[in-house]
mmCIF file of C-alpha atoms in Angstrom:
data_model
loop_
_atom_site.group_PDB
_atom_site.id
_atom_site.type_symbol
_atom_site.label_atom_id
_atom_site.label_comp_id
_atom_site.label_asym_id
_atom_site.label_seq_id
_atom_site.Cartn_x
_atom_site.Cartn_y
_atom_site.Cartn_z
ATOM 1 C CA MET A 1 31.342 -47.669 -60.907
ATOM 2 C CA ALA A 2 28.384 -45.171 -60.890
ATOM 3 C CA GLU A 3 27.878 -44.586 -64.115
ATOM 4 C CA ASN A 4 24.405 -47.204 -65.380
ATOM 5 C CA LEU A 5 22.229 -45.712 -62.349
ATOM 6 C CA LYS A 6 19.137 -44.433 -62.541
ATOM 7 C CA ARG A 7 19.650 -40.898 -61.622
ATOM 8 C CA GLY A 8 17.307 -38.455 -60.504
ATOM 9 C CA ASP A 9 17.866 -34.900 -58.241
ATOM 10 C CA GLY A 10 17.543 -36.684 -55.133
ATOM 11 C CA LEU A 11 13.883 -35.369 -54.727
ATOM 12 C CA PRO A 12 10.651 -37.187 -54.597
ATOM 13 C CA PRO A 13 7.996 -36.361 -57.492
ATOM 14 C CA ALA A 14 6.108 -34.003 -55.190
ATOM 15 C CA MET A 15 9.162 -31.767 -54.437
ATOM 16 C CA THR A 16 10.742 -31.831 -58.142
ATOM 17 C CA ARG A 17 7.561 -30.264 -59.026
ATOM 18 C CA LEU A 18 6.882 -27.407 -56.393
ATOM 19 C CA VAL A 19 10.679 -26.208 -57.288
ATOM 20 C CA LYS A 20 9.254 -26.224 -60.583
ATOM 21 C CA GLU A 21 6.220 -23.817 -60.117
ATOM 22 C CA LEU A 22 7.768 -22.105 -57.547
ATOM 23 C CA SER A 23 11.119 -21.515 -60.702
ATOM 24 C CA ARG A 24 8.318 -19.967 -62.299
ATOM 25 C CA LEU A 25 7.681 -16.966 -59.941
ATOM 26 C CA PRO A 26 10.245 -13.345 -61.238
ATOM 27 C CA GLY A 27 13.513 -13.517 -59.563
ATOM 28 C CA ILE A 28 13.320 -16.754 -58.635
ATOM 29 C CA GLY A 29 15.637 -19.284 -59.980
ATOM 30 C CA GLU A 30 16.277 -23.219 -59.001
ATOM 31 C CA LYS A 31 18.206 -22.536 -56.117
ATOM 32 C CA THR A 32 16.165 -20.227 -54.501
ATOM 33 C CA ALA A 33 13.170 -22.491 -55.220
ATOM 34 C CA SER A 34 15.003 -25.533 -53.657
ATOM 35 C CA ARG A 35 15.119 -23.307 -50.524
ATOM 36 C CA LEU A 36 11.868 -21.807 -50.120
ATOM 37 C CA ALA A 37 10.208 -25.719 -50.683
ATOM 38 C CA PHE A 38 12.673 -27.052 -48.132
ATOM 39 C CA ASN A 39 11.630 -24.335 -45.893
ATOM 40 C CA LEU A 40 7.735 -24.714 -46.959
ATOM 41 C CA LEU A 41 8.486 -28.568 -45.641
ATOM 42 C CA ASN A 42 9.197 -28.160 -42.702
ATOM 43 C CA ARG A 43 6.673 -25.836 -41.417
ATOM 44 C CA PRO A 44 3.409 -26.228 -39.998
ATOM 45 C CA ARG A 45 0.869 -28.316 -42.471
ATOM 46 C CA ASP A 46 -1.697 -24.886 -41.665
ATOM 47 C CA GLN A 47 0.528 -22.467 -42.789
ATOM 48 C CA VAL A 48 1.309 -24.247 -46.223
ATOM 49 C CA ILE A 49 -2.051 -24.712 -46.717
ATOM 50 C CA ALA A 50 -3.031 -20.877 -45.674
ATOM 51 C CA LEU A 51 -0.926 -20.448 -49.006
ATOM 52 C CA ALA A 52 -2.004 -23.144 -51.148
ATOM 53 C CA GLU A 53 -5.417 -21.372 -50.326
ATOM 54 C CA SER A 54 -4.492 -18.294 -50.224
ATOM 55 C CA LEU A 55 -3.458 -18.539 -53.768
ATOM 56 C CA LEU A 56 -6.572 -20.123 -54.757
ATOM 57 C CA GLU A 57 -8.752 -17.498 -53.233
ATOM 58 C CA MET A 58 -6.767 -14.317 -54.869
ATOM 59 C CA LYS A 59 -7.207 -16.407 -58.351
ATOM 60 C CA GLU A 60 -10.744 -17.012 -57.765
ATOM 61 C CA ARG A 61 -12.199 -13.323 -56.304
ATOM 62 C CA VAL A 62 -10.151 -10.953 -57.226
ATOM 63 C CA GLY A 63 -11.006 -8.880 -60.377
ATOM 64 C CA LEU A 64 -11.023 -5.208 -61.670
ATOM 65 C CA CYS A 65 -13.613 -2.701 -60.216
ATOM 66 C CA SER A 66 -16.279 -1.710 -62.737
ATOM 67 C CA GLU A 67 -16.031 1.747 -62.294
ATOM 68 C CA CYS A 68 -11.822 2.345 -61.761
ATOM 69 C CA PHE A 69 -10.393 -0.815 -63.315
ATOM 70 C CA ALA A 70 -8.191 -1.290 -59.792
ATOM 71 C CA LEU A 71 -8.138 -4.546 -58.046
ATOM 72 C CA SER A 72 -11.210 -5.364 -55.721
ATOM 73 C CA ASP A 73 -12.690 -8.784 -55.196
ATOM 74 C CA ASN A 74 -16.698 -6.917 -55.579
ATOM 75 C CA PRO A 75 -17.826 -5.603 -58.248
ATOM 76 C CA LYS A 76 -17.345 -1.944 -57.364
ATOM 77 C CA CYS A 77 -13.642 -1.420 -55.027
ATOM 78 C CA GLN A 78 -13.574 0.034 -51.825
ATOM 79 C CA ILE A 79 -12.277 3.019 -52.651
ATOM 80 C CA CYS A 80 -15.211 3.631 -55.084
ATOM 81 C CA GLU A 81 -17.542 2.487 -52.568
ATOM 82 C CA ASP A 82 -16.217 4.803 -49.754
ATOM 83 C CA PRO A 83 -19.205 7.552 -49.894
ATOM 84 C CA ALA A 84 -15.972 10.046 -47.931
ATOM 85 C CA ARG A 85 -14.682 10.056 -51.153
ATOM 86 C CA GLU A 86 -14.374 13.191 -53.323
ATOM 87 C CA ARG A 87 -16.249 11.974 -56.507
ATOM 88 C CA ASP A 88 -15.304 14.821 -58.913
ATOM 89 C CA LEU A 89 -11.294 14.092 -58.527
ATOM 90 C CA ILE A 90 -9.860 11.771 -60.925
ATOM 91 C CA CYS A 91 -6.132 10.230 -60.060
ATOM 92 C CA VAL A 92 -4.944 8.357 -63.086
ATOM 93 C CA VAL A 93 -2.457 5.664 -62.141
ATOM 94 C CA GLU A 94 -0.760 2.945 -64.661
ATOM 95 C CA GLY A 95 -0.825 0.105 -62.009
ATOM 96 C CA PRO A 96 -2.515 -0.865 -59.106
ATOM 97 C CA ALA A 97 1.024 -0.602 -56.592
ATOM 98 C CA ASP A 98 0.759 2.684 -58.186
ATOM 99 C CA LEU A 99 -2.824 2.495 -56.390
ATOM 100 C CA MET A 100 -0.891 1.471 -53.865
ATOM 101 C CA ALA A 101 1.457 3.917 -53.006
ATOM 102 C CA LEU A 102 -0.415 6.670 -53.049
ATOM 103 C CA GLU A 103 -2.689 5.643 -50.443
ATOM 104 C CA ARG A 104 0.074 4.550 -48.033
ATOM 105 C CA ALA A 105 1.192 8.079 -48.864
ATOM 106 C CA ARG A 106 -2.486 9.116 -46.843
ATOM 107 C CA SER A 107 -3.096 12.439 -48.723
ATOM 108 C CA PHE A 108 -5.646 11.899 -51.552
ATOM 109 C CA GLY A 109 -9.013 11.968 -50.813
ATOM 110 C CA GLY A 110 -10.603 11.277 -54.454
ATOM 111 C CA LEU A 111 -11.657 8.043 -56.443
ATOM 112 C CA TYR A 112 -8.532 6.540 -58.952
ATOM 113 C CA HIS A 113 -8.266 5.150 -62.218
ATOM 114 C CA VAL A 114 -5.969 2.197 -63.227
ATOM 115 C CA LEU A 115 -4.618 1.927 -66.778
ATOM 116 C CA HIS A 116 -3.101 -1.333 -66.767
ATOM 117 C CA GLY A 117 -0.373 0.357 -68.727
ATOM 118 C CA ALA A 118 1.104 3.191 -70.312
ATOM 119 C CA LEU A 119 1.651 4.248 -74.319
ATOM 120 C CA SER A 120 4.212 2.689 -75.897
ATOM 121 C CA PRO A 121 4.298 2.723 -79.779
ATOM 122 C CA LEU A 122 7.761 0.978 -79.712
ATOM 123 C CA ASP A 123 5.961 -1.750 -77.868
ATOM 124 C CA GLY A 124 3.057 -1.797 -79.876
ATOM 125 C CA ILE A 125 1.052 -0.568 -76.984
ATOM 126 C CA GLY A 126 -1.342 1.948 -78.154
ATOM 127 C CA PRO A 127 -4.578 3.635 -76.369
ATOM 128 C CA ASP A 128 -6.652 0.305 -76.807
ATOM 129 C CA ASP A 129 -4.166 -1.572 -74.992
ATOM 130 C CA ILE A 130 -4.598 0.333 -71.854
ATOM 131 C CA LYS A 131 -8.171 1.819 -70.033
ATOM 132 C CA MET A 132 -7.953 4.660 -72.137
ATOM 133 C CA THR A 133 -11.791 5.223 -73.267
ATOM 134 C CA GLU A 134 -12.289 4.205 -69.928
ATOM 135 C CA LEU A 135 -11.161 6.947 -68.448
ATOM 136 C CA LEU A 136 -12.537 9.369 -71.578
ATOM 137 C CA THR A 137 -16.130 8.312 -70.819
ATOM 138 C CA ARG A 138 -15.986 8.001 -67.371
ATOM 139 C CA VAL A 139 -14.570 11.993 -67.275
ATOM 140 C CA SER A 140 -17.281 13.190 -69.962
ATOM 141 C CA PRO A 141 -21.071 14.612 -69.415
ATOM 142 C CA PRO A 142 -23.081 13.836 -67.724
ATOM 143 C CA ALA A 143 -20.478 13.096 -64.972
ATOM 144 C CA THR A 144 -19.042 16.234 -63.142
ATOM 145 C CA VAL A 145 -15.697 15.204 -63.288
ATOM 146 C CA ARG A 146 -13.839 19.130 -61.988
ATOM 147 C CA GLU A 147 -10.147 17.922 -61.596
ATOM 148 C CA VAL A 148 -7.817 14.551 -63.194
ATOM 149 C CA ILE A 149 -4.414 14.232 -61.812
ATOM 150 C CA ILE A 150 -2.222 12.869 -64.052
ATOM 151 C CA ALA A 151 0.150 10.479 -61.869
ATOM 152 C CA THR A 152 1.712 8.052 -64.387
ATOM 153 C CA ASN A 153 5.751 7.617 -63.949
ATOM 154 C CA ALA A 154 7.960 9.942 -64.382
ATOM 155 C CA THR A 155 9.225 7.728 -67.247
ATOM 156 C CA VAL A 156 9.042 8.087 -71.673
ATOM 157 C CA GLU A 157 6.223 5.788 -71.484
ATOM 158 C CA GLY A 158 4.473 7.642 -68.433
ATOM 159 C CA GLU A 159 5.434 10.809 -69.896
ATOM 160 C CA ALA A 160 3.774 10.180 -73.281
ATOM 161 C CA THR A 161 0.650 8.933 -71.813
ATOM 162 C CA ALA A 162 0.157 11.960 -69.218
ATOM 163 C CA LEU A 163 0.683 14.039 -73.193
ATOM 164 C CA TYR A 164 -1.866 11.757 -74.510
ATOM 165 C CA ILE A 165 -4.582 12.316 -71.440
ATOM 166 C CA ALA A 166 -4.107 16.246 -70.982
ATOM 167 C CA ARG A 167 -4.509 16.462 -74.973
ATOM 168 C CA ALA A 168 -7.768 13.968 -74.996
ATOM 169 C CA LEU A 169 -9.460 15.891 -71.755
ATOM 170 C CA LYS A 170 -9.226 19.642 -73.150
ATOM 171 C CA PRO A 171 -12.215 19.507 -75.479
ATOM 172 C CA LEU A 172 -14.140 18.138 -72.349
ATOM 173 C CA GLY A 173 -12.885 21.346 -70.548
ATOM 174 C CA VAL A 174 -11.898 19.061 -67.324
ATOM 175 C CA LYS A 175 -9.096 20.478 -65.825
ATOM 176 C CA ALA A 176 -5.677 18.408 -66.208
ATOM 177 C CA THR A 177 -3.106 18.495 -63.355
ATOM 178 C CA ARG A 178 0.459 16.422 -63.112
ATOM 179 C CA LEU A 179 2.245 15.276 -59.790
ATOM 180 C CA ALA A 180 4.900 17.909 -59.384
ATOM 181 C CA ARG A 181 8.684 16.760 -60.128
ATOM 182 C CA GLY A 182 11.519 17.581 -58.105
ATOM 183 C CA LEU A 183 13.715 16.599 -55.640
ATOM 184 C CA PRO A 184 12.371 13.491 -53.716
ATOM 185 C CA ALA A 185 12.697 13.816 -49.745
ATOM 186 C CA GLY A 186 15.666 13.484 -48.234
ATOM 187 C CA GLY A 187 17.513 14.029 -51.212
ATOM 188 C CA ASP A 188 21.001 15.098 -52.077
ATOM 189 C CA LEU A 189 21.663 17.794 -54.715
ATOM 190 C CA GLU A 190 24.946 16.192 -54.996
ATOM 191 C CA TYR A 191 24.141 13.635 -55.835
ATOM 192 C CA SER A 192 20.649 14.381 -57.399
ATOM 193 C CA ASP A 193 20.284 13.388 -61.317
ATOM 194 C CA SER A 194 20.312 16.440 -64.211
ATOM 195 C CA ALA A 195 16.501 15.677 -65.234
ATOM 196 C CA THR A 196 15.509 15.966 -61.471
ATOM 197 C CA LEU A 197 17.863 18.752 -60.727
ATOM 198 C CA ALA A 198 16.224 20.122 -64.067
ATOM 199 C CA SER A 199 12.718 20.060 -63.052
ATOM 200 C CA ALA A 200 13.527 21.032 -59.240
ATOM 201 C CA LEU A 201 14.659 24.577 -60.845
ATOM 202 C CA THR A 202 11.494 25.105 -63.188
ATOM 203 C CA GLY A 203 8.965 23.499 -60.630
ATOM 204 C CA ARG A 204 10.677 26.131 -57.992
ATOM 205 C CA ARG A 205 7.693 27.729 -55.674
ATOM 206 C CA GLU A 206 8.209 31.078 -53.546
ATOM 207 C CA LEU A 207 8.511 30.239 -49.963
ATOM 208 C CA MET B 1 -9.255 16.852 -45.968
ATOM 209 C CA ALA B 2 -7.895 13.469 -46.699
ATOM 210 C CA GLU B 3 -7.587 12.578 -42.790
ATOM 211 C CA ASN B 4 -11.087 10.843 -41.978
ATOM 212 C CA LEU B 5 -11.103 8.594 -45.180
ATOM 213 C CA LYS B 6 -11.622 4.657 -44.292
ATOM 214 C CA ARG B 7 -7.939 3.438 -44.915
ATOM 215 C CA GLY B 8 -6.450 0.375 -46.265
ATOM 216 C CA ASP B 9 -3.309 -0.772 -48.535
ATOM 217 C CA GLY B 10 -5.649 -0.671 -52.015
ATOM 218 C CA LEU B 11 -5.708 -3.744 -52.360
ATOM 219 C CA PRO B 12 -8.201 -6.135 -52.165
ATOM 220 C CA PRO B 13 -8.371 -8.346 -48.878
ATOM 221 C CA ALA B 14 -7.737 -11.714 -51.105
ATOM 222 C CA MET B 15 -4.611 -10.007 -52.152
ATOM 223 C CA THR B 16 -3.428 -8.912 -49.091
ATOM 224 C CA ARG B 17 -4.149 -12.494 -47.317
ATOM 225 C CA LEU B 18 -1.742 -14.163 -50.236
ATOM 226 C CA VAL B 19 1.021 -11.661 -49.785
ATOM 227 C CA LYS B 20 0.885 -11.772 -46.218
ATOM 228 C CA GLU B 21 1.267 -15.231 -46.405
ATOM 229 C CA LEU B 22 4.354 -15.165 -49.389
ATOM 230 C CA SER B 23 6.082 -13.072 -47.045
ATOM 231 C CA ARG B 24 6.406 -15.494 -44.544
ATOM 232 C CA LEU B 25 8.743 -17.734 -46.669
ATOM 233 C CA PRO B 26 12.564 -16.721 -46.412
ATOM 234 C CA GLY B 27 14.630 -14.324 -48.016
ATOM 235 C CA ILE B 28 10.511 -12.388 -48.976
ATOM 236 C CA GLY B 29 9.777 -8.977 -47.119
ATOM 237 C CA GLU B 30 6.821 -7.403 -47.924
ATOM 238 C CA LYS B 31 7.753 -5.400 -51.212
ATOM 239 C CA THR B 32 9.024 -9.080 -52.650
ATOM 240 C CA ALA B 33 5.989 -10.568 -51.975
ATOM 241 C CA SER B 34 3.173 -8.024 -53.322
ATOM 242 C CA ARG B 35 5.238 -8.043 -56.662
ATOM 243 C CA LEU B 36 5.189 -11.924 -56.647
ATOM 244 C CA ALA B 37 1.693 -11.556 -55.862
ATOM 245 C CA PHE B 38 0.361 -9.242 -58.830
ATOM 246 C CA ASN B 39 2.494 -11.479 -60.536
ATOM 247 C CA LEU B 40 0.652 -14.284 -59.913
ATOM 248 C CA LEU B 41 -2.655 -12.154 -60.578
ATOM 249 C CA ASN B 42 -1.332 -11.522 -64.666
ATOM 250 C CA ARG B 43 -0.761 -15.478 -64.665
ATOM 251 C CA PRO B 44 -2.863 -17.925 -66.163
ATOM 252 C CA ARG B 45 -5.452 -19.367 -64.163
ATOM 253 C CA ASP B 46 -3.716 -23.123 -64.419
ATOM 254 C CA GLN B 47 -0.170 -21.893 -63.508
ATOM 255 C CA VAL B 48 -1.537 -20.298 -60.012
ATOM 256 C CA ILE B 49 -3.716 -23.166 -59.401
ATOM 257 C CA ALA B 50 -0.831 -26.541 -60.742
ATOM 258 C CA LEU B 51 1.605 -23.943 -57.779
ATOM 259 C CA ALA B 52 -1.274 -24.586 -55.128
ATOM 260 C CA GLU B 53 -1.981 -28.217 -55.828
ATOM 261 C CA SER B 54 1.850 -29.007 -55.651
ATOM 262 C CA LEU B 55 2.345 -26.985 -52.459
ATOM 263 C CA LEU B 56 -1.164 -29.171 -51.260
ATOM 264 C CA GLU B 57 0.906 -32.230 -53.028
ATOM 265 C CA MET B 58 4.186 -31.934 -51.560
ATOM 266 C CA LYS B 59 2.785 -31.546 -47.634
ATOM 267 C CA GLU B 60 0.388 -34.070 -48.354
ATOM 268 C CA ARG B 61 3.278 -36.962 -49.691
ATOM 269 C CA VAL B 62 6.337 -36.097 -48.790
ATOM 270 C CA GLY B 63 7.725 -37.489 -45.867
ATOM 271 C CA LEU B 64 11.577 -39.597 -45.004
ATOM 272 C CA CYS B 65 12.612 -42.505 -46.170
ATOM 273 C CA SER B 66 11.975 -45.149 -43.082
ATOM 274 C CA GLU B 67 15.626 -46.150 -43.857
ATOM 275 C CA CYS B 68 17.997 -43.694 -44.637
ATOM 276 C CA PHE B 69 15.365 -40.605 -43.571
ATOM 277 C CA ALA B 70 15.932 -38.833 -47.245
ATOM 278 C CA LEU B 71 12.733 -37.235 -48.658
ATOM 279 C CA SER B 72 10.344 -39.931 -50.216
ATOM 280 C CA ASP B 73 6.948 -40.205 -51.045
ATOM 281 C CA ASN B 74 6.608 -43.424 -50.934
ATOM 282 C CA PRO B 75 7.803 -45.526 -47.286
ATOM 283 C CA LYS B 76 11.030 -46.191 -48.724
ATOM 284 C CA CYS B 77 12.974 -43.440 -51.493
ATOM 285 C CA GLN B 78 14.054 -44.192 -54.726
ATOM 286 C CA ILE B 79 17.699 -44.619 -53.664
ATOM 287 C CA CYS B 80 16.984 -46.972 -50.961
ATOM 288 C CA GLU B 81 14.560 -48.948 -53.735
ATOM 289 C CA ASP B 82 17.487 -49.406 -56.745
ATOM 290 C CA PRO B 83 18.542 -52.713 -56.747
ATOM 291 C CA ALA B 84 22.000 -51.692 -58.596
ATOM 292 C CA ARG B 85 22.778 -49.327 -55.654
ATOM 293 C CA GLU B 86 25.743 -50.401 -53.590
ATOM 294 C CA ARG B 87 24.135 -51.572 -50.118
ATOM 295 C CA ASP B 88 27.291 -51.996 -48.077
ATOM 296 C CA LEU B 89 28.719 -48.210 -49.025
ATOM 297 C CA ILE B 90 26.401 -45.703 -47.014
ATOM 298 C CA CYS B 91 27.184 -42.031 -46.949
ATOM 299 C CA VAL B 92 26.044 -39.999 -43.711
ATOM 300 C CA VAL B 93 25.101 -36.291 -44.670
ATOM 301 C CA GLU B 94 23.616 -33.521 -42.714
ATOM 302 C CA GLY B 95 20.244 -32.498 -44.865
ATOM 303 C CA PRO B 96 18.192 -33.478 -48.434
ATOM 304 C CA ALA B 97 20.004 -30.539 -49.708
ATOM 305 C CA ASP B 98 23.180 -32.370 -49.249
ATOM 306 C CA LEU B 99 22.099 -35.354 -50.596
ATOM 307 C CA MET B 100 20.794 -33.369 -53.969
ATOM 308 C CA ALA B 101 24.438 -31.817 -54.312
ATOM 309 C CA LEU B 102 26.157 -35.460 -54.482
ATOM 310 C CA GLU B 103 23.731 -36.852 -56.475
ATOM 311 C CA ARG B 104 24.053 -34.384 -58.660
ATOM 312 C CA ALA B 105 28.266 -35.066 -58.832
ATOM 313 C CA ARG B 106 27.280 -38.451 -60.119
ATOM 314 C CA SER B 107 29.783 -40.108 -58.296
ATOM 315 C CA PHE B 108 28.491 -41.727 -55.610
ATOM 316 C CA GLY B 109 26.930 -45.554 -55.926
ATOM 317 C CA GLY B 110 25.950 -46.805 -52.552
ATOM 318 C CA LEU B 111 23.384 -45.638 -50.167
ATOM 319 C CA TYR B 112 22.670 -42.324 -47.682
ATOM 320 C CA HIS B 113 21.533 -41.334 -44.012
ATOM 321 C CA VAL B 114 20.141 -38.389 -43.638
ATOM 322 C CA LEU B 115 20.796 -36.758 -40.164
ATOM 323 C CA HIS B 116 18.740 -33.870 -40.400
ATOM 324 C CA GLY B 117 20.680 -31.918 -38.778
ATOM 325 C CA ALA B 118 24.282 -31.600 -37.199
ATOM 326 C CA LEU B 119 25.412 -31.931 -33.481
ATOM 327 C CA SER B 120 25.452 -28.608 -31.888
ATOM 328 C CA PRO B 121 25.389 -28.702 -28.178
ATOM 329 C CA LEU B 122 25.568 -24.708 -27.847
ATOM 330 C CA ASP B 123 21.973 -24.699 -29.856
ATOM 331 C CA GLY B 124 21.317 -27.551 -27.825
ATOM 332 C CA ILE B 125 21.215 -30.039 -30.387
ATOM 333 C CA GLY B 126 22.412 -33.319 -29.032
ATOM 334 C CA PRO B 127 22.468 -36.730 -30.595
ATOM 335 C CA ASP B 128 18.809 -37.857 -29.835
ATOM 336 C CA ASP B 129 17.874 -34.728 -31.680
ATOM 337 C CA ILE B 130 19.195 -36.242 -34.992
ATOM 338 C CA LYS B 131 18.902 -39.279 -36.700
ATOM 339 C CA MET B 132 22.123 -40.958 -34.969
ATOM 340 C CA THR B 133 20.813 -43.991 -32.905
ATOM 341 C CA GLU B 134 18.951 -44.669 -36.378
ATOM 342 C CA LEU B 135 22.784 -44.574 -37.776
ATOM 343 C CA LEU B 136 24.463 -46.700 -35.578
ATOM 344 C CA THR B 137 21.555 -49.166 -35.795
ATOM 345 C CA ARG B 138 21.537 -49.586 -39.209
ATOM 346 C CA VAL B 139 25.428 -50.457 -39.419
ATOM 347 C CA SER B 140 25.068 -52.337 -36.718
ATOM 348 C CA PRO B 141 25.024 -56.699 -36.869
ATOM 349 C CA PRO B 142 23.827 -58.204 -38.381
ATOM 350 C CA ALA B 143 23.853 -55.423 -41.155
ATOM 351 C CA THR B 144 27.169 -55.852 -43.163
ATOM 352 C CA VAL B 145 28.513 -51.895 -43.768
ATOM 353 C CA ARG B 146 31.602 -52.156 -45.568
ATOM 354 C CA GLU B 147 32.363 -48.643 -45.362
ATOM 355 C CA VAL B 148 30.489 -45.250 -43.997
ATOM 356 C CA ILE B 149 31.725 -41.878 -45.782
ATOM 357 C CA ILE B 150 30.740 -38.749 -43.556
ATOM 358 C CA ALA B 151 29.596 -36.086 -45.491
ATOM 359 C CA THR B 152 28.501 -33.715 -43.156
ATOM 360 C CA ASN B 153 29.880 -30.096 -43.842
ATOM 361 C CA ALA B 154 33.109 -28.611 -43.348
ATOM 362 C CA THR B 155 31.875 -26.507 -40.255
ATOM 363 C CA VAL B 156 32.513 -26.253 -36.594
ATOM 364 C CA GLU B 157 29.721 -28.261 -36.417
ATOM 365 C CA GLY B 158 29.812 -31.107 -38.871
ATOM 366 C CA GLU B 159 33.099 -31.810 -38.116
ATOM 367 C CA ALA B 160 32.425 -32.231 -34.222
ATOM 368 C CA THR B 161 29.293 -35.022 -35.795
ATOM 369 C CA ALA B 162 31.900 -36.751 -38.024
ATOM 370 C CA LEU B 163 33.983 -36.828 -35.417
ATOM 371 C CA TYR B 164 31.158 -38.271 -32.718
ATOM 372 C CA ILE B 165 30.186 -40.896 -35.549
ATOM 373 C CA ALA B 166 33.621 -42.097 -36.269
ATOM 374 C CA ARG B 167 34.150 -42.712 -32.276
ATOM 375 C CA ALA B 168 30.943 -44.201 -32.075
ATOM 376 C CA LEU B 169 31.470 -46.455 -35.518
ATOM 377 C CA LYS B 170 34.598 -47.560 -34.184
ATOM 378 C CA PRO B 171 33.652 -50.453 -31.503
ATOM 379 C CA LEU B 172 31.472 -51.560 -34.722
ATOM 380 C CA GLY B 173 34.605 -52.290 -36.591
ATOM 381 C CA VAL B 174 32.796 -50.562 -39.355
ATOM 382 C CA LYS B 175 35.246 -47.950 -41.886
ATOM 383 C CA ALA B 176 34.687 -44.649 -41.557
ATOM 384 C CA THR B 177 35.645 -42.215 -43.703
ATOM 385 C CA ARG B 178 35.622 -38.084 -44.593
ATOM 386 C CA LEU B 179 34.979 -36.375 -47.620
ATOM 387 C CA ALA B 180 38.714 -34.700 -48.514
ATOM 388 C CA ARG B 181 39.294 -30.916 -47.983
ATOM 389 C CA GLY B 182 41.160 -28.863 -50.088
ATOM 390 C CA LEU B 183 41.234 -26.562 -52.918
ATOM 391 C CA PRO B 184 37.943 -26.390 -54.702
ATOM 392 C CA ALA B 185 37.601 -26.703 -58.697
ATOM 393 C CA GLY B 186 38.649 -23.841 -60.406
ATOM 394 C CA GLY B 187 40.372 -23.092 -56.747
ATOM 395 C CA ASP B 188 43.247 -20.041 -56.746
ATOM 396 C CA LEU B 189 45.581 -20.332 -54.423
ATOM 397 C CA GLU B 190 45.973 -16.387 -54.310
ATOM 398 C CA TYR B 191 42.731 -15.832 -52.657
ATOM 399 C CA SER B 192 41.527 -19.210 -50.975
ATOM 400 C CA ASP B 193 41.737 -18.654 -47.268
ATOM 401 C CA SER B 194 44.783 -20.273 -44.887
ATOM 402 C CA ALA B 195 42.388 -23.030 -43.396
ATOM 403 C CA THR B 196 41.598 -24.569 -47.023
ATOM 404 C CA LEU B 197 45.048 -24.326 -48.118
ATOM 405 C CA ALA B 198 46.277 -25.910 -44.412
ATOM 406 C CA SER B 199 44.159 -28.472 -45.484
ATOM 407 C CA ALA B 200 45.251 -29.160 -49.004
ATOM 408 C CA LEU B 201 48.678 -29.635 -47.971
ATOM 409 C CA THR B 202 47.995 -32.110 -45.271
ATOM 410 C CA GLY B 203 46.074 -33.930 -47.600
ATOM 411 C CA ARG B 204 48.964 -33.699 -50.580
ATOM 412 C CA ARG B 205 48.517 -36.755 -52.848
ATOM 413 C CA GLU B 206 51.490 -38.193 -54.884
ATOM 414 C CA LEU B 207 51.409 -37.924 -58.795
#
């Protein structure tokens, strides 16, 4: 009896469109998107407007710092502009999220360089696809950089990128260091993988 | 050395604001919100604008149908406006998501009534807090309603609401029915809970 009805999904088109847009986000399927859309529908008007405006503002204002390529809503980022930062110490990271993690750790007082990727020949990502030339230009004379800390990830790509950078820095006479590897804080020997334990042994320090 | 620096989170304020707004959403913590924000930052401009606009459009346009209280961007919803729908058969649901689920099942050709909640004395939700009076007005003379299918959830609150509606409909002489309970499609006896099995037994049908 109910076969010849015009069937939608029982939602007004404006909701269907919002569900579609939300489900483009990573890790958000159609079910979660509907749940979010219903939740937003029941929110005070101001909150939904605030979310929409912050999306537009982000897209409009956030670009890359001209010096270190961190995310910034000014030509130069807050860190590069901060006179209290050591300017001859540069920490190289793969992406903005890595920079955030290091800033949260509150133990680095130099500048950053964000590569926006890592070398990965299999995916066709070479030195020209990331901010590699920009890094070499930045540490070449007349700049005086004391040390470059290579803080790429401890993955195959991150290690390859670190090696590449270290080799490129050698002729420039700039000291290149790599983040230490070993047991994470709270790490349990029993549950550590062999690669971590091997690094922890190799990198052991005298007490 | 790095203690006396002005520390942010290493993000430009526009990103921080977006992360804050996104993390208000249900089931989205600060980490997921950052991941979403980075993803949105790397999206084409059009897509982010489309999302922001669909948020605003939803909030601006979506209201409730004046007849059945389903979500609608017109005074009356698509289902109430559809002349092919049986107008003397009303299915009562707790919320818009329940209506969607029934529409997806494609086996109901009548109209709906969305209560926007269920009776729950413990949470202080009584008949006046949901669209109960509106339901009774809708099925009272001069309206001629053949049957009201009570499709509230099979929870304590849903059952209480169903009973309340059935009692209120009796003096009006309107037939009230409840969705069948029993094994779900693909349901396995071995893994069914006792309440489901009890309903399946009570509601058994001759073949």
